[in-house]
Amino acid sequence: MDIIILVLLFITALLILKGAKRGLILSLWVLSLILMLGLFRYHVTSALDLSF
Amino acid sequence: MSATDNTPEQAVEAVENDVAATVSAVADIPPADAGEKTIWSSLSFWGAHLWVLGYAGVLSGAFTIQFAMGEFPCPLCMLQRYGMILSTLGALWIIMQARRGTLTPTRYMQGLGMGALGAMAGALVSVRQILLHIKPGDPGYGAPVLGLHLYSWALITFYIVVLYVAVAAMVSPRGIPVAPTGGAGRAISTIVVAIFLILLAANVIAIIFLEGFAWVLPDDPISYGLIDQLQGQPIPSGG
């Protein structure tokens, strides 16, 4: 999943440089953000133990 | 049929459609002073470069710690890098549109929005990692740099980005970035963009080595997964 996210981010950067269509760039960017948040959710495996 | 022939509901709908069409048409048109080079437009153009360069520096620092000090990034560390990159893509968007002369107020706001959202997503991960290690006696993850762990520094950078976006949005009517037409300014801008792109490519290569054929990174990586897997070790669960 990390590889997919970084490849997507790299492609988005290349599209920004090339001046591709705004909709395509924003869609890829949003997809990357969603995947990143999904991966974060996957790695949150326990509640925080904050009882001092 | 004139507007007076319509029912009140139809008349209201027609007016709403007219307003929506007008707003949509006007939103992407630069204001009269857009494209005019002022101190604010120059400041915001180079501010976006500072943003890119700042995160390029942070990503370089992370690489230095990874390769020179032999510390492998944890999954949350990588997620914070993604937040930084997502945020920086907003700045990159602004820079490239300004360089092409196609940066409208709408597009400028979209770039700032991308930057802020990316920073907030990264901050979410930083806060989680800080809270994981906040208890007294917890040594934290990795070695501290200048007294703070990398995830604490990351949170500070995310706050700085959100602050920058807020200020840039406040001065935006006069601060739509305008790129220099040529010379050293253009060359510096190209170098900054190239540095970020090279670091992004390096991150892609690094993550391929770290993750290999596994679906996600292990919680506490101690080696490069791809090399281990090519040497016959099993792909970790989730892969």
PDB file of C-alpha atoms in Angstrom:
ATOM      1  CA  MET A   1       0.000   0.000   0.000  1.00  0.00           C
ATOM      2  CA  ASP A   2       2.864   2.380   0.813  1.00  0.00           C
ATOM      3  CA  ILE A   3       4.309   1.756  -2.637  1.00  0.00           C
ATOM      4  CA  ILE A   4       0.949   2.508  -4.276  1.00  0.00           C
ATOM      5  CA  ILE A   5       0.571   5.764  -2.323  1.00  0.00           C
ATOM      6  CA  LEU A   6       4.065   6.997  -3.156  1.00  0.00           C
ATOM      7  CA  VAL A   7       3.763   6.039  -6.826  1.00  0.00           C
ATOM      8  CA  LEU A   8       0.433   7.917  -6.956  1.00  0.00           C
ATOM      9  CA  LEU A   9       2.050  10.962  -5.341  1.00  0.00           C
ATOM     10  CA  PHE A  10       4.924  10.802  -7.817  1.00  0.00           C
ATOM     11  CA  ILE A  11       2.542  10.561 -10.780  1.00  0.00           C
ATOM     12  CA  THR A  12       0.534  13.495  -9.384  1.00  0.00           C
ATOM     13  CA  ALA A  13       3.712  15.568  -9.134  1.00  0.00           C
ATOM     14  CA  LEU A  14       4.630  14.720 -12.736  1.00  0.00           C
ATOM     15  CA  LEU A  15       1.128  15.661 -13.908  1.00  0.00           C
ATOM     16  CA  ILE A  16       1.380  18.996 -12.073  1.00  0.00           C
ATOM     17  CA  LEU A  17       4.697  19.622 -13.826  1.00  0.00           C
ATOM     18  CA  LYS A  18       3.232  18.681 -17.200  1.00  0.00           C
ATOM     19  CA  GLY A  19       0.198  20.907 -16.679  1.00  0.00           C
ATOM     20  CA  ALA A  20      -2.345  18.103 -16.978  1.00  0.00           C
ATOM     21  CA  LYS A  21      -6.077  18.636 -16.502  1.00  0.00           C
ATOM     22  CA  ARG A  22      -7.018  20.053 -13.122  1.00  0.00           C
ATOM     23  CA  GLY A  23      -9.687  17.415 -12.506  1.00  0.00           C
ATOM     24  CA  LEU A  24      -7.217  14.581 -13.046  1.00  0.00           C
ATOM     25  CA  ILE A  25      -4.614  16.101 -10.729  1.00  0.00           C
ATOM     26  CA  LEU A  26      -7.122  16.813  -7.966  1.00  0.00           C
ATOM     27  CA  SER A  27      -8.656  13.337  -8.311  1.00  0.00           C
ATOM     28  CA  LEU A  28      -5.282  11.615  -7.949  1.00  0.00           C
ATOM     29  CA  TRP A  29      -4.363  13.870  -5.046  1.00  0.00           C
ATOM     30  CA  VAL A  30      -7.638  13.112  -3.235  1.00  0.00           C
ATOM     31  CA  LEU A  31      -7.216   9.379  -3.923  1.00  0.00           C
ATOM     32  CA  SER A  32      -3.713   9.521  -2.403  1.00  0.00           C
ATOM     33  CA  LEU A  33      -5.073  11.338   0.645  1.00  0.00           C
ATOM     34  CA  ILE A  34      -7.846   8.758   1.115  1.00  0.00           C
ATOM     35  CA  LEU A  35      -5.387   5.868   0.786  1.00  0.00           C
ATOM     36  CA  MET A  36      -3.057   7.543   3.271  1.00  0.00           C
ATOM     37  CA  LEU A  37      -5.856   7.985   5.801  1.00  0.00           C
ATOM     38  CA  GLY A  38      -6.994   4.400   5.203  1.00  0.00           C
ATOM     39  CA  LEU A  39      -3.477   3.128   5.832  1.00  0.00           C
ATOM     40  CA  PHE A  40      -3.304   5.231   8.997  1.00  0.00           C
ATOM     41  CA  ARG A  41      -6.570   3.657  10.146  1.00  0.00           C
ATOM     42  CA  TYR A  42      -5.074   0.215   9.442  1.00  0.00           C
ATOM     43  CA  HIS A  43      -2.029   0.972  11.605  1.00  0.00           C
ATOM     44  CA  VAL A  44      -4.110   2.249  14.520  1.00  0.00           C
ATOM     45  CA  THR A  45      -4.532  -1.101  16.213  1.00  0.00           C
ATOM     46  CA  SER A  46      -5.194  -0.086  19.819  1.00  0.00           C
ATOM     47  CA  ALA A  47      -6.619   2.712  21.902  1.00  0.00           C
ATOM     48  CA  LEU A  48      -4.095   5.084  23.453  1.00  0.00           C
ATOM     49  CA  ASP A  49      -3.196   4.249  27.037  1.00  0.00           C
ATOM     50  CA  LEU A  50      -3.110   7.702  28.551  1.00  0.00           C
ATOM     51  CA  SER A  51      -3.715   6.845  32.217  1.00  0.00           C
ATOM     52  CA  PHE A  52      -0.775   8.325  34.084  1.00  0.00           C
TER      53      PHE A  52
ATOM     54  CA  MET B   1     -42.144  33.210 -22.388  1.00  0.00           C
ATOM     55  CA  SER B   2     -41.172  36.032 -20.039  1.00  0.00           C
ATOM     56  CA  ALA B   3     -40.166  35.578 -16.418  1.00  0.00           C
ATOM     57  CA  THR B   4     -43.506  36.945 -15.358  1.00  0.00           C
ATOM     58  CA  ASP B   5     -45.254  33.968 -17.007  1.00  0.00           C
ATOM     59  CA  ASN B   6     -43.461  31.555 -14.673  1.00  0.00           C
ATOM     60  CA  THR B   7     -44.760  30.309 -11.372  1.00  0.00           C
ATOM     61  CA  PRO B   8     -42.927  31.788  -8.355  1.00  0.00           C
ATOM     62  CA  GLU B   9     -41.029  28.497  -7.914  1.00  0.00           C
ATOM     63  CA  GLN B  10     -39.886  28.528 -11.549  1.00  0.00           C
ATOM     64  CA  ALA B  11     -38.853  32.155 -11.302  1.00  0.00           C
ATOM     65  CA  VAL B  12     -36.786  31.455  -8.167  1.00  0.00           C
ATOM     66  CA  GLU B  13     -35.167  28.456  -9.846  1.00  0.00           C
ATOM     67  CA  ALA B  14     -34.339  30.511 -12.938  1.00  0.00           C
ATOM     68  CA  VAL B  15     -32.700  33.215 -10.814  1.00  0.00           C
ATOM     69  CA  GLU B  16     -30.751  30.565  -8.854  1.00  0.00           C
ATOM     70  CA  ASN B  17     -29.509  29.028 -12.083  1.00  0.00           C
ATOM     71  CA  ASP B  18     -28.435  32.451 -13.375  1.00  0.00           C
ATOM     72  CA  VAL B  19     -26.557  33.188 -10.142  1.00  0.00           C
ATOM     73  CA  ALA B  20     -24.856  29.765 -10.168  1.00  0.00           C
ATOM     74  CA  ALA B  21     -23.808  30.207 -13.799  1.00  0.00           C
ATOM     75  CA  THR B  22     -22.451  33.685 -13.119  1.00  0.00           C
ATOM     76  CA  VAL B  23     -20.525  32.582 -10.020  1.00  0.00           C
ATOM     77  CA  SER B  24     -19.104  29.623 -11.914  1.00  0.00           C
ATOM     78  CA  ALA B  25     -18.021  31.824 -14.802  1.00  0.00           C
ATOM     79  CA  VAL B  26     -16.509  34.543 -12.638  1.00  0.00           C
ATOM     80  CA  ALA B  27     -14.689  32.193 -10.239  1.00  0.00           C
ATOM     81  CA  ASP B  28     -11.996  31.249 -12.716  1.00  0.00           C
ATOM     82  CA  ILE B  29     -11.404  34.710 -14.127  1.00  0.00           C
ATOM     83  CA  PRO B  30      -8.426  36.542 -12.669  1.00  0.00           C
ATOM     84  CA  PRO B  31      -9.235  39.848 -10.984  1.00  0.00           C
ATOM     85  CA  ALA B  32      -8.058  43.037 -12.620  1.00  0.00           C
ATOM     86  CA  ASP B  33      -4.867  43.158 -10.556  1.00  0.00           C
ATOM     87  CA  ALA B  34      -3.992  39.440 -10.952  1.00  0.00           C
ATOM     88  CA  GLY B  35      -0.811  38.883 -12.909  1.00  0.00           C
ATOM     89  CA  GLU B  36       0.468  42.269 -11.803  1.00  0.00           C
ATOM     90  CA  LYS B  37       3.780  41.950 -10.020  1.00  0.00           C
ATOM     91  CA  THR B  38       3.691  43.431  -6.531  1.00  0.00           C
ATOM     92  CA  ILE B  39       5.728  42.804  -3.412  1.00  0.00           C
ATOM     93  CA  TRP B  40       2.946  40.483  -2.188  1.00  0.00           C
ATOM     94  CA  SER B  41       2.812  38.484  -5.414  1.00  0.00           C
ATOM     95  CA  SER B  42       6.594  38.002  -5.319  1.00  0.00           C
ATOM     96  CA  LEU B  43       6.536  37.106  -1.628  1.00  0.00           C
ATOM     97  CA  SER B  44       3.838  34.502  -2.135  1.00  0.00           C
ATOM     98  CA  PHE B  45       5.634  33.040  -5.182  1.00  0.00           C
ATOM     99  CA  TRP B  46       8.886  32.614  -3.254  1.00  0.00           C
ATOM    100  CA  GLY B  47       6.983  31.602  -0.124  1.00  0.00           C
ATOM    101  CA  ALA B  48       5.681  28.589  -2.058  1.00  0.00           C
ATOM    102  CA  HIS B  49       9.293  27.782  -2.993  1.00  0.00           C
ATOM    103  CA  LEU B  50      10.356  28.050   0.637  1.00  0.00           C
ATOM    104  CA  TRP B  51       7.552  25.625   1.470  1.00  0.00           C
ATOM    105  CA  VAL B  52       8.818  23.113  -1.133  1.00  0.00           C
ATOM    106  CA  LEU B  53      12.443  23.638  -0.126  1.00  0.00           C
ATOM    107  CA  GLY B  54      11.591  23.296   3.581  1.00  0.00           C
ATOM    108  CA  TYR B  55       9.951  19.936   3.103  1.00  0.00           C
ATOM    109  CA  ALA B  56      12.717  18.867   0.711  1.00  0.00           C
ATOM    110  CA  GLY B  57      15.103  19.594   3.594  1.00  0.00           C
ATOM    111  CA  VAL B  58      12.984  17.594   6.031  1.00  0.00           C
ATOM    112  CA  LEU B  59      12.780  14.636   3.620  1.00  0.00           C
ATOM    113  CA  SER B  60      16.561  14.844   3.088  1.00  0.00           C
ATOM    114  CA  GLY B  61      17.050  14.832   6.864  1.00  0.00           C
ATOM    115  CA  ALA B  62      14.833  11.763   7.151  1.00  0.00           C
ATOM    116  CA  PHE B  63      16.930  10.066   4.465  1.00  0.00           C
ATOM    117  CA  THR B  64      20.136  10.988   6.296  1.00  0.00           C
ATOM    118  CA  ILE B  65      18.829   9.385   9.480  1.00  0.00           C
ATOM    119  CA  GLN B  66      17.632   6.349   7.508  1.00  0.00           C
ATOM    120  CA  PHE B  67      20.830   5.715   5.560  1.00  0.00           C
ATOM    121  CA  ALA B  68      23.634   7.349   7.570  1.00  0.00           C
ATOM    122  CA  MET B  69      22.392   6.398  11.041  1.00  0.00           C
ATOM    123  CA  GLY B  70      20.729   3.130   9.998  1.00  0.00           C
ATOM    124  CA  GLU B  71      17.318   3.908  11.507  1.00  0.00           C
ATOM    125  CA  PHE B  72      14.457   2.362   9.591  1.00  0.00           C
ATOM    126  CA  PRO B  73      11.291   4.471   9.309  1.00  0.00           C
ATOM    127  CA  CYS B  74       8.234   3.039  11.052  1.00  0.00           C
ATOM    128  CA  PRO B  75       4.814   2.977   9.315  1.00  0.00           C
ATOM    129  CA  LEU B  76       3.707   6.154  11.127  1.00  0.00           C
ATOM    130  CA  CYS B  77       6.970   7.886  10.120  1.00  0.00           C
ATOM    131  CA  MET B  78       6.245   7.038   6.484  1.00  0.00           C
ATOM    132  CA  LEU B  79       2.657   8.284   6.806  1.00  0.00           C
ATOM    133  CA  GLN B  80       3.997  11.626   8.028  1.00  0.00           C
ATOM    134  CA  ARG B  81       6.224  11.787   4.952  1.00  0.00           C
ATOM    135  CA  TYR B  82       3.121  11.261   2.806  1.00  0.00           C
ATOM    136  CA  GLY B  83       1.427  14.145   4.637  1.00  0.00           C
ATOM    137  CA  MET B  84       4.432  16.340   3.865  1.00  0.00           C
ATOM    138  CA  ILE B  85       4.439  15.319   0.213  1.00  0.00           C
ATOM    139  CA  LEU B  86       0.658  15.789  -0.129  1.00  0.00           C
ATOM    140  CA  SER B  87       1.051  19.248   1.378  1.00  0.00           C
ATOM    141  CA  THR B  88       4.012  20.121  -0.841  1.00  0.00           C
ATOM    142  CA  LEU B  89       2.066  19.125  -3.955  1.00  0.00           C
ATOM    143  CA  GLY B  90      -0.212  22.079  -3.153  1.00  0.00           C
ATOM    144  CA  ALA B  91       2.784  24.418  -3.240  1.00  0.00           C
ATOM    145  CA  LEU B  92       4.079  22.743  -6.398  1.00  0.00           C
ATOM    146  CA  TRP B  93       0.675  23.245  -8.039  1.00  0.00           C
ATOM    147  CA  ILE B  94       0.789  26.968  -7.191  1.00  0.00           C
ATOM    148  CA  ILE B  95       4.355  27.361  -8.475  1.00  0.00           C
ATOM    149  CA  MET B  96       3.761  25.585 -11.779  1.00  0.00           C
ATOM    150  CA  GLN B  97       0.492  27.428 -12.472  1.00  0.00           C
ATOM    151  CA  ALA B  98       2.187  30.747 -11.674  1.00  0.00           C
ATOM    152  CA  ARG B  99       5.082  29.886 -13.989  1.00  0.00           C
ATOM    153  CA  ARG B 100       2.667  29.142 -16.833  1.00  0.00           C
ATOM    154  CA  GLY B 101       0.687  32.319 -16.108  1.00  0.00           C
ATOM    155  CA  THR B 102      -2.502  30.298 -15.571  1.00  0.00           C
ATOM    156  CA  LEU B 103      -2.839  30.822 -11.818  1.00  0.00           C
ATOM    157  CA  THR B 104      -6.295  32.206 -11.075  1.00  0.00           C
ATOM    158  CA  PRO B 105      -7.563  33.033  -7.567  1.00  0.00           C
ATOM    159  CA  THR B 106      -9.585  29.799  -7.659  1.00  0.00           C
ATOM    160  CA  ARG B 107      -6.556  27.690  -8.528  1.00  0.00           C
ATOM    161  CA  TYR B 108      -4.446  29.498  -5.939  1.00  0.00           C
ATOM    162  CA  MET B 109      -7.024  28.672  -3.276  1.00  0.00           C
ATOM    163  CA  GLN B 110      -7.129  25.054  -4.472  1.00  0.00           C
ATOM    164  CA  GLY B 111      -3.343  24.830  -4.072  1.00  0.00           C
ATOM    165  CA  LEU B 112      -3.479  26.349  -0.599  1.00  0.00           C
ATOM    166  CA  GLY B 113      -6.315  23.962   0.289  1.00  0.00           C
ATOM    167  CA  MET B 114      -4.284  20.959  -0.855  1.00  0.00           C
ATOM    168  CA  GLY B 115      -1.404  22.202   1.279  1.00  0.00           C
ATOM    169  CA  ALA B 116      -3.550  22.664   4.369  1.00  0.00           C
ATOM    170  CA  LEU B 117      -5.352  19.325   4.017  1.00  0.00           C
ATOM    171  CA  GLY B 118      -2.084  17.455   3.493  1.00  0.00           C
ATOM    172  CA  ALA B 119      -0.593  19.146   6.552  1.00  0.00           C
ATOM    173  CA  MET B 120      -3.643  18.336   8.678  1.00  0.00           C
ATOM    174  CA  ALA B 121      -3.548  14.678   7.593  1.00  0.00           C
ATOM    175  CA  GLY B 122       0.142  14.541   8.502  1.00  0.00           C
ATOM    176  CA  ALA B 123      -0.516  16.273  11.830  1.00  0.00           C
ATOM    177  CA  LEU B 124      -3.111  13.610  12.664  1.00  0.00           C
ATOM    178  CA  VAL B 125      -0.408  10.949  12.378  1.00  0.00           C
ATOM    179  CA  SER B 126       2.164  13.032  14.292  1.00  0.00           C
ATOM    180  CA  VAL B 127      -0.230  13.562  17.184  1.00  0.00           C
ATOM    181  CA  ARG B 128      -0.961   9.825  17.331  1.00  0.00           C
ATOM    182  CA  GLN B 129       2.748   9.007  17.449  1.00  0.00           C
ATOM    183  CA  ILE B 130       3.486  11.677  20.062  1.00  0.00           C
ATOM    184  CA  LEU B 131       0.681  10.349  22.270  1.00  0.00           C
ATOM    185  CA  LEU B 132       1.990   6.783  21.865  1.00  0.00           C
ATOM    186  CA  HIS B 133       5.256   7.883  23.486  1.00  0.00           C
ATOM    187  CA  ILE B 134       4.115  10.651  25.797  1.00  0.00           C
ATOM    188  CA  LYS B 135       4.253   8.717  29.073  1.00  0.00           C
ATOM    189  CA  PRO B 136       7.123   9.585  31.435  1.00  0.00           C
ATOM    190  CA  GLY B 137       9.995   7.155  31.004  1.00  0.00           C
ATOM    191  CA  ASP B 138       9.103   6.254  27.412  1.00  0.00           C
ATOM    192  CA  PRO B 139      12.268   6.743  25.314  1.00  0.00           C
ATOM    193  CA  GLY B 140      10.234   7.442  22.158  1.00  0.00           C
ATOM    194  CA  TYR B 141      10.842   6.047  18.689  1.00  0.00           C
ATOM    195  CA  GLY B 142      14.280   6.736  17.222  1.00  0.00           C
ATOM    196  CA  ALA B 143      16.931   9.180  18.328  1.00  0.00           C
ATOM    197  CA  PRO B 144      15.909  12.756  19.153  1.00  0.00           C
ATOM    198  CA  VAL B 145      17.212  15.580  16.955  1.00  0.00           C
ATOM    199  CA  LEU B 146      17.916  18.886  18.741  1.00  0.00           C
ATOM    200  CA  GLY B 147      15.984  17.621  21.748  1.00  0.00           C
ATOM    201  CA  LEU B 148      12.822  16.566  19.923  1.00  0.00           C
ATOM    202  CA  HIS B 149      11.872  13.358  18.164  1.00  0.00           C
ATOM    203  CA  LEU B 150      11.223  13.524  14.430  1.00  0.00           C
ATOM    204  CA  TYR B 151       7.461  13.158  14.858  1.00  0.00           C
ATOM    205  CA  SER B 152       7.427  16.188  17.179  1.00  0.00           C
ATOM    206  CA  TRP B 153       9.370  18.187  14.587  1.00  0.00           C
ATOM    207  CA  ALA B 154       6.963  16.952  11.934  1.00  0.00           C
ATOM    208  CA  LEU B 155       3.991  18.282  13.907  1.00  0.00           C
ATOM    209  CA  ILE B 156       5.712  21.683  14.192  1.00  0.00           C
ATOM    210  CA  THR B 157       6.224  21.812  10.417  1.00  0.00           C
ATOM    211  CA  PHE B 158       2.565  20.904   9.815  1.00  0.00           C
ATOM    212  CA  TYR B 159       1.456  23.751  12.087  1.00  0.00           C
ATOM    213  CA  ILE B 160       3.770  26.139  10.230  1.00  0.00           C
ATOM    214  CA  VAL B 161       2.187  25.115   6.915  1.00  0.00           C
ATOM    215  CA  VAL B 162      -1.344  25.659   8.231  1.00  0.00           C
ATOM    216  CA  LEU B 163      -0.256  29.063   9.571  1.00  0.00           C
ATOM    217  CA  TYR B 164       1.316  29.947   6.215  1.00  0.00           C
ATOM    218  CA  VAL B 165      -1.845  28.930   4.358  1.00  0.00           C
ATOM    219  CA  ALA B 166      -3.977  31.051   6.696  1.00  0.00           C
ATOM    220  CA  VAL B 167      -1.791  34.130   6.173  1.00  0.00           C
ATOM    221  CA  ALA B 168      -1.548  33.529   2.406  1.00  0.00           C
ATOM    222  CA  ALA B 169      -5.337  33.262   2.182  1.00  0.00           C
ATOM    223  CA  MET B 170      -5.716  36.513   4.143  1.00  0.00           C
ATOM    224  CA  VAL B 171      -3.466  38.486   1.782  1.00  0.00           C
ATOM    225  CA  SER B 172      -4.624  36.567  -1.296  1.00  0.00           C
ATOM    226  CA  PRO B 173      -6.436  39.329  -3.177  1.00  0.00           C
ATOM    227  CA  ARG B 174      -3.103  41.100  -3.584  1.00  0.00           C
ATOM    228  CA  GLY B 175      -0.863  38.085  -3.091  1.00  0.00           C
ATOM    229  CA  ILE B 176      -1.639  35.888  -6.091  1.00  0.00           C
ATOM    230  CA  PRO B 177       1.849  34.577  -6.947  1.00  0.00           C
ATOM    231  CA  VAL B 178       3.438  35.919 -10.110  1.00  0.00           C
ATOM    232  CA  ALA B 179       6.527  34.197 -11.506  1.00  0.00           C
ATOM    233  CA  PRO B 180       9.576  36.032 -12.831  1.00  0.00           C
ATOM    234  CA  THR B 181       9.652  36.014 -16.618  1.00  0.00           C
ATOM    235  CA  GLY B 182      13.231  34.796 -16.901  1.00  0.00           C
ATOM    236  CA  GLY B 183      16.751  35.013 -15.542  1.00  0.00           C
ATOM    237  CA  ALA B 184      18.069  33.757 -12.244  1.00  0.00           C
ATOM    238  CA  GLY B 185      14.637  33.677 -10.572  1.00  0.00           C
ATOM    239  CA  ARG B 186      13.325  31.217 -13.125  1.00  0.00           C
ATOM    240  CA  ALA B 187      16.440  29.050 -12.799  1.00  0.00           C
ATOM    241  CA  ILE B 188      16.212  28.970  -8.996  1.00  0.00           C
ATOM    242  CA  SER B 189      12.559  28.006  -9.235  1.00  0.00           C
ATOM    243  CA  THR B 190      13.428  25.133 -11.609  1.00  0.00           C
ATOM    244  CA  ILE B 191      16.171  23.897  -9.280  1.00  0.00           C
ATOM    245  CA  VAL B 192      13.815  23.894  -6.254  1.00  0.00           C
ATOM    246  CA  VAL B 193      11.171  21.951  -8.179  1.00  0.00           C
ATOM    247  CA  ALA B 194      13.798  19.486  -9.458  1.00  0.00           C
ATOM    248  CA  ILE B 195      15.174  18.874  -5.953  1.00  0.00           C
ATOM    249  CA  PHE B 196      11.701  18.002  -4.676  1.00  0.00           C
ATOM    250  CA  LEU B 197      11.000  15.716  -7.621  1.00  0.00           C
ATOM    251  CA  ILE B 198      14.306  13.872  -7.157  1.00  0.00           C
ATOM    252  CA  LEU B 199      13.551  13.378  -3.452  1.00  0.00           C
ATOM    253  CA  LEU B 200      10.078  12.110  -4.290  1.00  0.00           C
ATOM    254  CA  ALA B 201      11.543   9.608  -6.767  1.00  0.00           C
ATOM    255  CA  ALA B 202      14.099   8.555  -4.136  1.00  0.00           C
ATOM    256  CA  ASN B 203      11.256   7.947  -1.687  1.00  0.00           C
ATOM    257  CA  VAL B 204       9.513   5.701  -4.227  1.00  0.00           C
ATOM    258  CA  ILE B 205      12.697   3.622  -4.618  1.00  0.00           C
ATOM    259  CA  ALA B 206      13.297   3.524  -0.861  1.00  0.00           C
ATOM    260  CA  ILE B 207       9.768   2.329  -0.085  1.00  0.00           C
ATOM    261  CA  ILE B 208      10.045  -0.448  -2.692  1.00  0.00           C
ATOM    262  CA  PHE B 209      13.150  -1.698  -0.841  1.00  0.00           C
ATOM    263  CA  LEU B 210      11.531  -1.256   2.577  1.00  0.00           C
ATOM    264  CA  GLU B 211       8.225  -2.926   1.813  1.00  0.00           C
ATOM    265  CA  GLY B 212       9.145  -5.398  -0.919  1.00  0.00           C
ATOM    266  CA  PHE B 213       6.232  -7.654  -1.792  1.00  0.00           C
ATOM    267  CA  ALA B 214       4.458  -7.097   1.549  1.00  0.00           C
ATOM    268  CA  TRP B 215       1.181  -5.195   1.556  1.00  0.00           C
ATOM    269  CA  VAL B 216       2.174  -2.894   4.464  1.00  0.00           C
ATOM    270  CA  LEU B 217       5.308  -2.075   6.461  1.00  0.00           C
ATOM    271  CA  PRO B 218       5.958  -4.033   9.676  1.00  0.00           C
ATOM    272  CA  ASP B 219       5.341  -2.102  12.923  1.00  0.00           C
ATOM    273  CA  ASP B 220       9.027  -1.940  13.782  1.00  0.00           C
ATOM    274  CA  PRO B 221      11.126  -2.480  10.645  1.00  0.00           C
ATOM    275  CA  ILE B 222      14.710  -3.679  11.176  1.00  0.00           C
ATOM    276  CA  SER B 223      15.756  -4.419   7.597  1.00  0.00           C
ATOM    277  CA  TYR B 224      14.887  -3.875   3.945  1.00  0.00           C
ATOM    278  CA  GLY B 225      11.973  -6.200   3.263  1.00  0.00           C
ATOM    279  CA  LEU B 226      12.634  -6.604  -0.462  1.00  0.00           C
ATOM    280  CA  ILE B 227      16.197  -7.844   0.097  1.00  0.00           C
ATOM    281  CA  ASP B 228      15.019 -10.249   2.810  1.00  0.00           C
ATOM    282  CA  GLN B 229      12.223 -11.578   0.619  1.00  0.00           C
ATOM    283  CA  LEU B 230      14.527 -12.017  -2.392  1.00  0.00           C
ATOM    284  CA  GLN B 231      16.849 -14.031  -0.118  1.00  0.00           C
ATOM    285  CA  GLY B 232      14.009 -16.420   0.585  1.00  0.00           C
ATOM    286  CA  GLN B 233      12.502 -15.064   3.780  1.00  0.00           C
ATOM    287  CA  PRO B 234       8.685 -15.210   3.952  1.00  0.00           C
ATOM    288  CA  ILE B 235       6.619 -12.145   3.111  1.00  0.00           C
ATOM    289  CA  PRO B 236       5.245 -10.730   6.397  1.00  0.00           C
ATOM    290  CA  SER B 237       1.551 -11.159   7.161  1.00  0.00           C
ATOM    291  CA  GLY B 238      -0.619  -8.713   5.333  1.00  0.00           C
ATOM    292  CA  GLY B 239       1.568  -9.135   2.258  1.00  0.00           C
TER     293      GLY B 239
END
